[in-house]
Coordinates of C-alpha atoms and ligand atoms in Angstrom, one line a residue:
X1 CA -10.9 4.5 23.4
X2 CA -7.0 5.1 22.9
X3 CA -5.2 3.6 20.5
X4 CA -3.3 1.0 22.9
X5 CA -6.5 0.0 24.1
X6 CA -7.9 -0.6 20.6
X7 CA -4.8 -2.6 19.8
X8 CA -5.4 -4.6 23.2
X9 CA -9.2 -5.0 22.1
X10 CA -8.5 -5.9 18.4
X11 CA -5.9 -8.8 19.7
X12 CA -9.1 -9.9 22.1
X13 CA -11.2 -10.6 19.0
X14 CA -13.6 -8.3 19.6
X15 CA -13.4 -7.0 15.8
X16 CA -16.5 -4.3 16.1
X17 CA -18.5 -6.2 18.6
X18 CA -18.7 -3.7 21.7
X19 CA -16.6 -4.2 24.9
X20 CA -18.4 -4.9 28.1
X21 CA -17.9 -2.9 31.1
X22 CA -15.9 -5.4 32.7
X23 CA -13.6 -6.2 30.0
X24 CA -12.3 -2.4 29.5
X25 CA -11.3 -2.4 33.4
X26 CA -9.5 -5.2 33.1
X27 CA -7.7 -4.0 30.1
X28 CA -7.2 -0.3 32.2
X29 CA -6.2 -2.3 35.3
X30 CA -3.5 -4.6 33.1
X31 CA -2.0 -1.1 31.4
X32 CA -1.6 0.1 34.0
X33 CA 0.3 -2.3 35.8
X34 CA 2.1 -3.8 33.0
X35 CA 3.5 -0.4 32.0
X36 CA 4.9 -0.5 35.8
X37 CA 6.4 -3.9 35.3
X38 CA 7.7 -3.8 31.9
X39 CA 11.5 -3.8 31.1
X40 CA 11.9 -2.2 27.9
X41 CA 14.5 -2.9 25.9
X42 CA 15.5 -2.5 22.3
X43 CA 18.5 -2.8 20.0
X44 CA 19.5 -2.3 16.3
X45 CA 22.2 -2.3 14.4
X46 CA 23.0 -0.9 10.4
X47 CA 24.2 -3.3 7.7
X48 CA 24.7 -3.1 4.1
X49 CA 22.3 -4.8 2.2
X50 CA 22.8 -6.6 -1.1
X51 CA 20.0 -7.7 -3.7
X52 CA 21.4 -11.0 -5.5
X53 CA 18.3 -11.9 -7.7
X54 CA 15.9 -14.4 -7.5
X55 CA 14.2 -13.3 -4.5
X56 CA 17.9 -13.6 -2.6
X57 CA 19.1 -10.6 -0.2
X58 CA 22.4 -10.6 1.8
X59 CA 23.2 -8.4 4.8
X60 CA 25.8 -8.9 7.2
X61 CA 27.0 -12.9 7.2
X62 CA 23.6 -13.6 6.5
X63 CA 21.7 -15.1 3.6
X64 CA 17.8 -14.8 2.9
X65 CA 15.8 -16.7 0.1
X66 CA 12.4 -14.6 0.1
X67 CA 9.9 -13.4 -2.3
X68 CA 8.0 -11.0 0.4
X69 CA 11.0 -9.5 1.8
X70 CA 12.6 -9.0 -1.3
X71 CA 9.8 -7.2 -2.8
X72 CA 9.7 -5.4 0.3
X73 CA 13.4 -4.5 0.4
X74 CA 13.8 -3.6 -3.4
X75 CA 15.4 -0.6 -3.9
X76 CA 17.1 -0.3 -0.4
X77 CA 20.8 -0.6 -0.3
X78 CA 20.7 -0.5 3.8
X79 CA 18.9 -2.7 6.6
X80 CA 18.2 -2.1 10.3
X81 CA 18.4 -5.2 12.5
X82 CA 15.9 -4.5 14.8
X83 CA 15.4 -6.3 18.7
X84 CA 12.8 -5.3 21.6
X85 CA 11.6 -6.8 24.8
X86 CA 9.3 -6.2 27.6
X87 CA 11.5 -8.2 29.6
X88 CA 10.8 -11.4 31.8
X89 CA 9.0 -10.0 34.2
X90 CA 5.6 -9.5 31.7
X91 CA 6.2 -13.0 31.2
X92 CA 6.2 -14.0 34.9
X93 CA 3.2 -11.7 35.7
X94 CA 1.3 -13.3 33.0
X95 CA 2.5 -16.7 34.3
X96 CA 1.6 -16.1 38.0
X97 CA -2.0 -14.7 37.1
X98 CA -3.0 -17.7 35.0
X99 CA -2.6 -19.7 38.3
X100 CA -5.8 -18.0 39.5
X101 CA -7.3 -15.9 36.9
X102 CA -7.4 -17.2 33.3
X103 CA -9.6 -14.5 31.9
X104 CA -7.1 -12.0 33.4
X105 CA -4.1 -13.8 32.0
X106 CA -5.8 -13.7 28.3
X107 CA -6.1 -10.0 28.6
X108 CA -2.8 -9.3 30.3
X109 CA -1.0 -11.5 27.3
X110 CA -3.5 -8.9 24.2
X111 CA -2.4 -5.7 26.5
X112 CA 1.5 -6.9 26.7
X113 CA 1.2 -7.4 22.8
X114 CA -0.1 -3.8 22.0
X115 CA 2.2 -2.7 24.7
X116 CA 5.4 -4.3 23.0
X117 CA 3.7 -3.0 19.3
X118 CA 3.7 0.6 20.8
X119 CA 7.0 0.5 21.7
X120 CA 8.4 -0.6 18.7
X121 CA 6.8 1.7 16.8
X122 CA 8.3 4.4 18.9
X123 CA 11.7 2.9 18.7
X124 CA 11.3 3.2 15.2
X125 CA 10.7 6.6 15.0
X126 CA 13.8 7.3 16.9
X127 CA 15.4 5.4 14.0
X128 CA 14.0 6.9 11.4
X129 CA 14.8 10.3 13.1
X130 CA 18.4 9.4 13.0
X131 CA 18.5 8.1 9.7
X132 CA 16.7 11.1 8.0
X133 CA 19.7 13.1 8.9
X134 CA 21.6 10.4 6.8
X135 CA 19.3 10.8 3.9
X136 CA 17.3 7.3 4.2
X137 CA 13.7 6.5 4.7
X138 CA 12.2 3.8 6.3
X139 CA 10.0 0.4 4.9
X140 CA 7.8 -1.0 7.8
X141 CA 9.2 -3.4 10.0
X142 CA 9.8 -7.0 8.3
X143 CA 9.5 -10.1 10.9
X144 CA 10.7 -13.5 10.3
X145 CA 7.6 -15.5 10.2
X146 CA 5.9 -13.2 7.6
X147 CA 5.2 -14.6 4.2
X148 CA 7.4 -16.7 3.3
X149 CA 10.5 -14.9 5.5
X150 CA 11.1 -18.1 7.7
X151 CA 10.9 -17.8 11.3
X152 CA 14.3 -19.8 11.5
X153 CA 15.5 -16.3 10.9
X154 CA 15.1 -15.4 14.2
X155 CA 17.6 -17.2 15.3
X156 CA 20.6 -15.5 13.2
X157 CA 18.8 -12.0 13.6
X158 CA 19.1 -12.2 17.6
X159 CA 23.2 -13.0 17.2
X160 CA 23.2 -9.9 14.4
X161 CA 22.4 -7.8 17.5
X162 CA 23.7 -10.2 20.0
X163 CA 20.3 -9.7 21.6
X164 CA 21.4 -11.9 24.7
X165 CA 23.9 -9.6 26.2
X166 CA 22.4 -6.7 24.6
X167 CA 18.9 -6.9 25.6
X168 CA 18.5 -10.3 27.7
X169 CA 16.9 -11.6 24.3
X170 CA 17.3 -15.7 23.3
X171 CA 15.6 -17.9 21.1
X172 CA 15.1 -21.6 22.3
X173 CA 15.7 -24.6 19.9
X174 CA 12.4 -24.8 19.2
X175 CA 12.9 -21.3 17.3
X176 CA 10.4 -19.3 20.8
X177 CA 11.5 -16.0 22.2
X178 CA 12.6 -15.6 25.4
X179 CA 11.2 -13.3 27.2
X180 CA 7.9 -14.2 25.1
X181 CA 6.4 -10.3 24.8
X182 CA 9.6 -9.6 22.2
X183 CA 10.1 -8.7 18.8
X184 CA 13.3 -9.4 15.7
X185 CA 12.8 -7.6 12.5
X186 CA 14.4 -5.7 10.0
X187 CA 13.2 -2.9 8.2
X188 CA 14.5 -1.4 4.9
X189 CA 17.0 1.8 4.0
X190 CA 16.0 3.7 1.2
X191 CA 17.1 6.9 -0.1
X192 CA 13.4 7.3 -2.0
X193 CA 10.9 9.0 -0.2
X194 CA 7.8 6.4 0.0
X195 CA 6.0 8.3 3.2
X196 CA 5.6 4.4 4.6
X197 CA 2.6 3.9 7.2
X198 CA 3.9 4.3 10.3
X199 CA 1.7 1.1 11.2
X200 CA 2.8 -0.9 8.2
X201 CA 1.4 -2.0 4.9
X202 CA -1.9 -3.7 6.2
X203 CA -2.5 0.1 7.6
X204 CA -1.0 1.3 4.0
X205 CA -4.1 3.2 1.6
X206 CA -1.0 2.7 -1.3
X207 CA -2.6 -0.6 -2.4
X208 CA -0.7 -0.7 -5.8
X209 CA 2.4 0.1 -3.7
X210 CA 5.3 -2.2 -5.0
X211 CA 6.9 -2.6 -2.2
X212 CA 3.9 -3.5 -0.3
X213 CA 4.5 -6.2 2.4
X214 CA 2.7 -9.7 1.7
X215 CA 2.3 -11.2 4.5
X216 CA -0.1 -14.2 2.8
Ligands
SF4_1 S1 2.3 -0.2 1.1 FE1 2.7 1.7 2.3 S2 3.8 1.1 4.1 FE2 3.9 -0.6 2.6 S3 5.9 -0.3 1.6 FE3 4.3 0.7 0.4 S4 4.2 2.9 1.1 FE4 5.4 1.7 2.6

């Protein structure tokens, strides 16, 4: 099994229980047309970042009180603003396909979410490419809604970018992403060399890290 469909299988539920037959073509079938149909699209911009104590950060115009993110941060004096999409399309295929096949829509929606995982772990090892020539490492990626970074966050992260015009990425009033199958985070600048998990800190063996992310 390749790691995309592991991911797709892991967001199923299946935890180790084995995959039927039927189940791993549907996932190959929904790969296969969702890498077709899906829009990728990803932007990120640099900013300074600023440590003001008690759990407070500030990059750009923006202001964060958080303990996880701080603790995650510490020690990095620059922040990517990160945004990435699959596009509307996913959305409308998942849409169209729960009309008529609901077990097919569950797996399209687990295959679009590795999908979109995938790709931003490749966008951000174009970053990190880029920014080793500068000197800096990377921390995982840091989404609003982890611990206690609150998902209002979103909201200010997608205008950092400007994420509409940029990418075709909005967030509703009620704080959802449109298209759904899209990702805002930030990840940490740092010149120290912490050789970070490519898959994050829940993938990290550096359990006395002190960075590590908290996502409790
Ligand atoms: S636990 Fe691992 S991935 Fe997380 S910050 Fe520490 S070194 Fe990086």
């Amino acid at each position: 099994m390749d790691q995309l469909t592991k991911e797709a299988v892991r967001y199923l539920g299946y935890g180790r229980n084995a995959v039927d037959d039927q189940t791993r073509t549907m996932i190959a079938e929904s790969f296969e047309i969702l890498q077709s149909i899906a829009g990728r699209k990803s932007i990120y911009r640099i900013f300074c970042l600023e440590h003001l104590g008690d759990n407070r950060i500030s990059f750009g115009n923006l202001e964060v009180q958080s303990k996880s993110l701080a603790k995650n941060l510490k020690g990095c004096d620059k922040i990517v603003v990160f945004g990435a999409t699959l596009g509307i399309g996913v959305d409308q295929l998942i849409r169209r396909t729960s009309l008529t096949d609901m077990a097919k829509a569950v797996v399209l929606q687990a295959c679009a979410a590795a999908l979109l995982e995938e790709y931003c772990d490749e966008c951000q090892e174009k970053i990190e490419v880029q920014m080793r020539k500068e000197g800096y490492y990377l921390r995982p990626r840091f989404s609003p809604g982890y611990g206690d970074f609150s998902i209002e966050h979103q909201y200010y992260i997608t205008r950092m970018i400007d994420s509409a015009k940029t990418i075709g990425l909005t967030i509703t009033d009620s704080l959802m992403m449109t298209p759904t199958k899209s990702v805002t985070a930030v990840i940490g600048l740092s010149t120290s060399e912490e050789n970070c998990h490519r898959q994050g800190c829940e993938a990290c063996s550096k359990k006395d890290c002190i960075y590590r992310r908290d996502i409790i």
